Amino acid sequence: MARVLTPRAEDFPRWYQDLIAKAKLADNGPVRGTMVIRPAGYAIWERMQAEMDARIKAAGAENAYFPLFIPESYLKREAEHVEGFSPELAVVTHGGGKQLAEPVVVRPTSETVIGEFMAKWIDSYRDLPLLLNQWANVVRWELRPRIFLRTSEFLWQEGHTAHATREDARAYARRILHEAYEDLMVNVLGIPVVVGLKTARERFAGATATYTCEGMMGDGKALQMGTSHELGQNFAKAFDISFSSAEGGREHAWTTSWGTSTRMLGGLIMCHGDDNGLRVPPKLAPVQAYVMIVKDGEGPGGPAEAARKLYDALRDAGVRVALDDRTDTAFGRRAVDAELRGYPVRVEVGPRDLAAGNAVVVRRTDGSKAATPVADVVGAVLAALEADQQALHDQALANRESRTTEVATLAEAIEAAATGWARVPWSAVGVQGEAEANAQGVTVRCLLRADGSVPDSEDEPDLVAILARAY
């Protein structure tokens, strides 16, 4: 196949930009840092949304919508929060041709405005827990934009909950972390994330604890794929989110927030993509099987008729299927486009194979091609989809394991982070070592217990730190 993309090994960032452009996933917007998500990219995002939304609802949260514009004074109520977000804020000072009495901030995240309404809606312990989620766009002014990874405007879901006790809030933040985020990333996106606790330095502004899902990309760098935060009572006190307890007293609620965004699309590309383009895990793929008429033959019973019958049979078997009957466009070009888009399986129907009673089943994950009796194509496609979902996960896991080094010292960890991840005792790093690593472009991605479980605090003994360079 003719080279369409810069090889990953030659220039990984250039390969990433090439792939996004050539696969028609997205484009840069007219304002620096913005992006246009094209239909091929948005279709994948819609599948991510649907899978995530189902998991969030299964955890008991309900969708709502809150305003894009937030009074500047709201952000100033939680000091740590406004300090953390100030450099990224877009602020509107004029509207309708007049200067506004109070500037309004374009939503960078919604803890403040949702906190204001939680205070209004919660009165008694019977109103708790209050479990909310919204799908929205947010704006955080980005100085070094990169499509899907860092843009001034992006799409996301943000969950916000209020609870009667700290224990309940913590349990819910972790439930979302594991049952929604980790489950989606591992079992649908095929990305084997490491789930852990962020250090105080990396914690969300205004949180008491931040939990994260970290994925390794094809170049060995880390990507934060999603986070879930315990906010303690910080926002509850700032916005007076309080309730009458069962004992009759007045108490402040305990709140959480959690979010995932279009950054997952960037993670998908960089984790699974190869030199021929995107490879979309079958469970996620908007198009799982792509039926192509190579060229049409003469008369009835030719490739066009056979292809349409296969399309119908695959659709009836529950496969998300598309038909490419553009025989006026060169087949080679169409095949390259299909590779770039990452369709998991192609079914190529041409006169020569059909004369032998076959169609060719091509698997995107390993590039294999198999002449398959037409009657067996549906079964072959279903088997390939199941096998290749697992294969993509296993390849990503093998990449992570081969590029993760067990080390004993901070210096060794920083060295290992040049090509992958380092696992090092947190006691060998500490707050001072973390600052030293940061100065060299290396961050502590998360902390784990020795058994791989998520700690409650960075002060627990015998914790393991994951250090890496990151996007």
PDB file of C-alpha atoms in Angstrom, residues 310-418:
ATOM      1  CA  LEU A 310     -24.250  -9.570   2.384  1.00  0.00           C
ATOM      2  CA  TYR A 311     -24.995  -6.052   3.647  1.00  0.00           C
ATOM      3  CA  ASP A 312     -28.552  -7.133   4.576  1.00  0.00           C
ATOM      4  CA  ALA A 313     -27.353 -10.367   6.204  1.00  0.00           C
ATOM      5  CA  LEU A 314     -24.741  -8.560   8.320  1.00  0.00           C
ATOM      6  CA  ARG A 315     -27.242  -5.889   9.356  1.00  0.00           C
ATOM      7  CA  ASP A 316     -29.750  -8.589  10.337  1.00  0.00           C
ATOM      8  CA  ALA A 317     -27.013 -10.254  12.433  1.00  0.00           C
ATOM      9  CA  GLY A 318     -26.691  -7.025  14.468  1.00  0.00           C
ATOM     10  CA  VAL A 319     -23.500  -5.770  12.811  1.00  0.00           C
ATOM     11  CA  ARG A 320     -23.129  -2.032  12.203  1.00  0.00           C
ATOM     12  CA  VAL A 321     -22.504  -2.212   8.460  1.00  0.00           C
ATOM     13  CA  ALA A 322     -21.963   0.158   5.525  1.00  0.00           C
ATOM     14  CA  LEU A 323     -21.961  -0.501   1.772  1.00  0.00           C
ATOM     15  CA  ASP A 324     -19.464   1.079  -0.618  1.00  0.00           C
ATOM     16  CA  ASP A 325     -20.841   0.786  -4.140  1.00  0.00           C
ATOM     17  CA  ARG A 326     -18.787   3.650  -5.644  1.00  0.00           C
ATOM     18  CA  THR A 327     -17.391   1.597  -8.503  1.00  0.00           C
ATOM     19  CA  ASP A 328     -16.661   4.842 -10.394  1.00  0.00           C
ATOM     20  CA  THR A 329     -13.880   5.515  -7.841  1.00  0.00           C
ATOM     21  CA  ALA A 330     -10.689   3.429  -8.026  1.00  0.00           C
ATOM     22  CA  PHE A 331     -10.891   0.447  -5.649  1.00  0.00           C
ATOM     23  CA  GLY A 332      -7.336   1.005  -4.356  1.00  0.00           C
ATOM     24  CA  ARG A 333      -8.184   4.507  -3.246  1.00  0.00           C
ATOM     25  CA  ARG A 334     -11.340   3.335  -1.507  1.00  0.00           C
ATOM     26  CA  ALA A 335      -9.410   0.563   0.264  1.00  0.00           C
ATOM     27  CA  VAL A 336      -6.802   3.070   1.506  1.00  0.00           C
ATOM     28  CA  ASP A 337      -9.589   5.315   2.840  1.00  0.00           C
ATOM     29  CA  ALA A 338     -11.165   2.348   4.639  1.00  0.00           C
ATOM     30  CA  GLU A 339      -7.786   1.518   6.235  1.00  0.00           C
ATOM     31  CA  LEU A 340      -7.343   5.134   7.323  1.00  0.00           C
ATOM     32  CA  ARG A 341     -10.806   5.207   8.920  1.00  0.00           C
ATOM     33  CA  GLY A 342     -10.038   2.003  10.794  1.00  0.00           C
ATOM     34  CA  TYR A 343     -13.130  -0.031   9.886  1.00  0.00           C
ATOM     35  CA  PRO A 344     -12.550  -3.330  11.762  1.00  0.00           C
ATOM     36  CA  VAL A 345     -13.548  -5.634   8.881  1.00  0.00           C
ATOM     37  CA  ARG A 346     -13.834  -5.122   5.139  1.00  0.00           C
ATOM     38  CA  VAL A 347     -15.783  -7.512   2.926  1.00  0.00           C
ATOM     39  CA  GLU A 348     -14.573  -7.166  -0.656  1.00  0.00           C
ATOM     40  CA  VAL A 349     -16.923  -8.485  -3.345  1.00  0.00           C
ATOM     41  CA  GLY A 350     -15.500  -8.698  -6.877  1.00  0.00           C
ATOM     42  CA  PRO A 351     -16.321 -10.736  -9.989  1.00  0.00           C
ATOM     43  CA  ARG A 352     -13.237 -12.996  -9.816  1.00  0.00           C
ATOM     44  CA  ASP A 353     -13.763 -14.135  -6.201  1.00  0.00           C
ATOM     45  CA  LEU A 354     -17.505 -14.343  -6.659  1.00  0.00           C
ATOM     46  CA  ALA A 355     -17.042 -16.691  -9.621  1.00  0.00           C
ATOM     47  CA  ALA A 356     -15.418 -19.084  -7.126  1.00  0.00           C
ATOM     48  CA  GLY A 357     -18.270 -18.523  -4.649  1.00  0.00           C
ATOM     49  CA  ASN A 358     -16.173 -16.335  -2.344  1.00  0.00           C
ATOM     50  CA  ALA A 359     -15.829 -12.842  -0.919  1.00  0.00           C
ATOM     51  CA  VAL A 360     -12.600 -11.578   0.669  1.00  0.00           C
ATOM     52  CA  VAL A 361     -12.719 -10.792   4.404  1.00  0.00           C
ATOM     53  CA  VAL A 362      -9.998  -8.296   5.411  1.00  0.00           C
ATOM     54  CA  ARG A 363      -9.250  -7.665   9.105  1.00  0.00           C
ATOM     55  CA  ARG A 364      -7.921  -4.209   9.951  1.00  0.00           C
ATOM     56  CA  THR A 365      -6.187  -5.265  13.181  1.00  0.00           C
ATOM     57  CA  ASP A 366      -3.684  -7.654  11.614  1.00  0.00           C
ATOM     58  CA  GLY A 367      -4.154  -6.897   7.896  1.00  0.00           C
ATOM     59  CA  SER A 368      -5.052 -10.518   7.099  1.00  0.00           C
ATOM     60  CA  LYS A 369      -7.111 -11.341   4.001  1.00  0.00           C
ATOM     61  CA  ALA A 370      -9.125 -14.538   3.635  1.00  0.00           C
ATOM     62  CA  ALA A 371     -11.162 -15.736   0.657  1.00  0.00           C
ATOM     63  CA  THR A 372     -14.364 -16.889   2.378  1.00  0.00           C
ATOM     64  CA  PRO A 373     -17.396 -18.727   0.958  1.00  0.00           C
ATOM     65  CA  VAL A 374     -20.234 -16.194   0.674  1.00  0.00           C
ATOM     66  CA  ALA A 375     -22.439 -18.363   2.939  1.00  0.00           C
ATOM     67  CA  ASP A 376     -19.761 -18.193   5.683  1.00  0.00           C
ATOM     68  CA  VAL A 377     -19.054 -14.445   5.549  1.00  0.00           C
ATOM     69  CA  VAL A 378     -21.424 -13.411   8.375  1.00  0.00           C
ATOM     70  CA  GLY A 379     -19.951 -15.978  10.757  1.00  0.00           C
ATOM     71  CA  ALA A 380     -16.406 -15.004   9.768  1.00  0.00           C
ATOM     72  CA  VAL A 381     -17.132 -11.319  10.364  1.00  0.00           C
ATOM     73  CA  LEU A 382     -18.706 -11.955  13.786  1.00  0.00           C
ATOM     74  CA  ALA A 383     -15.731 -14.102  14.833  1.00  0.00           C
ATOM     75  CA  ALA A 384     -13.252 -11.466  13.603  1.00  0.00           C
ATOM     76  CA  LEU A 385     -15.026  -8.664  15.487  1.00  0.00           C
ATOM     77  CA  GLU A 386     -14.863 -10.582  18.754  1.00  0.00           C
ATOM     78  CA  ALA A 387     -11.248 -11.684  18.307  1.00  0.00           C
ATOM     79  CA  ASP A 388      -9.989  -8.278  17.205  1.00  0.00           C
ATOM     80  CA  GLN A 389     -11.604  -6.418  20.104  1.00  0.00           C
ATOM     81  CA  GLN A 390      -9.474  -8.570  22.415  1.00  0.00           C
ATOM     82  CA  ALA A 391      -6.416  -8.386  20.132  1.00  0.00           C
ATOM     83  CA  LEU A 392      -6.294  -4.574  20.217  1.00  0.00           C
ATOM     84  CA  HIS A 393      -6.518  -4.574  24.019  1.00  0.00           C
ATOM     85  CA  ASP A 394      -3.835  -7.242  24.302  1.00  0.00           C
ATOM     86  CA  GLN A 395      -1.477  -5.400  21.934  1.00  0.00           C
ATOM     87  CA  ALA A 396      -1.894  -2.172  23.927  1.00  0.00           C
ATOM     88  CA  LEU A 397      -1.283  -4.048  27.190  1.00  0.00           C
ATOM     89  CA  ALA A 398       1.842  -5.720  25.779  1.00  0.00           C
ATOM     90  CA  ASN A 399       3.126  -2.307  24.670  1.00  0.00           C
ATOM     91  CA  ARG A 400       2.547  -0.875  28.159  1.00  0.00           C
ATOM     92  CA  GLU A 401       4.157  -3.796  29.949  1.00  0.00           C
ATOM     93  CA  SER A 402       7.202  -3.848  27.668  1.00  0.00           C
ATOM     94  CA  ARG A 403       7.745  -0.108  28.146  1.00  0.00           C
ATOM     95  CA  THR A 404       7.212   0.028  31.910  1.00  0.00           C
ATOM     96  CA  THR A 405      10.363  -0.266  34.015  1.00  0.00           C
ATOM     97  CA  GLU A 406      10.612  -1.125  37.728  1.00  0.00           C
ATOM     98  CA  VAL A 407      13.155   1.227  39.305  1.00  0.00           C
ATOM     99  CA  ALA A 408      14.343   2.138  42.801  1.00  0.00           C
ATOM    100  CA  THR A 409      15.345   5.796  42.563  1.00  0.00           C
ATOM    101  CA  LEU A 410      14.044   9.102  41.221  1.00  0.00           C
ATOM    102  CA  ALA A 411      17.000   9.449  38.836  1.00  0.00           C
ATOM    103  CA  GLU A 412      16.270   6.018  37.338  1.00  0.00           C
ATOM    104  CA  ALA A 413      12.578   6.910  37.037  1.00  0.00           C
ATOM    105  CA  ILE A 414      13.329  10.125  35.139  1.00  0.00           C
ATOM    106  CA  GLU A 415      15.659   8.206  32.822  1.00  0.00           C
ATOM    107  CA  ALA A 416      13.062   5.468  32.197  1.00  0.00           C
ATOM    108  CA  ALA A 417      10.426   8.128  31.422  1.00  0.00           C
ATOM    109  CA  ALA A 418      12.379   9.079  28.282  1.00  0.00           C
TER     110      ALA A 418
END
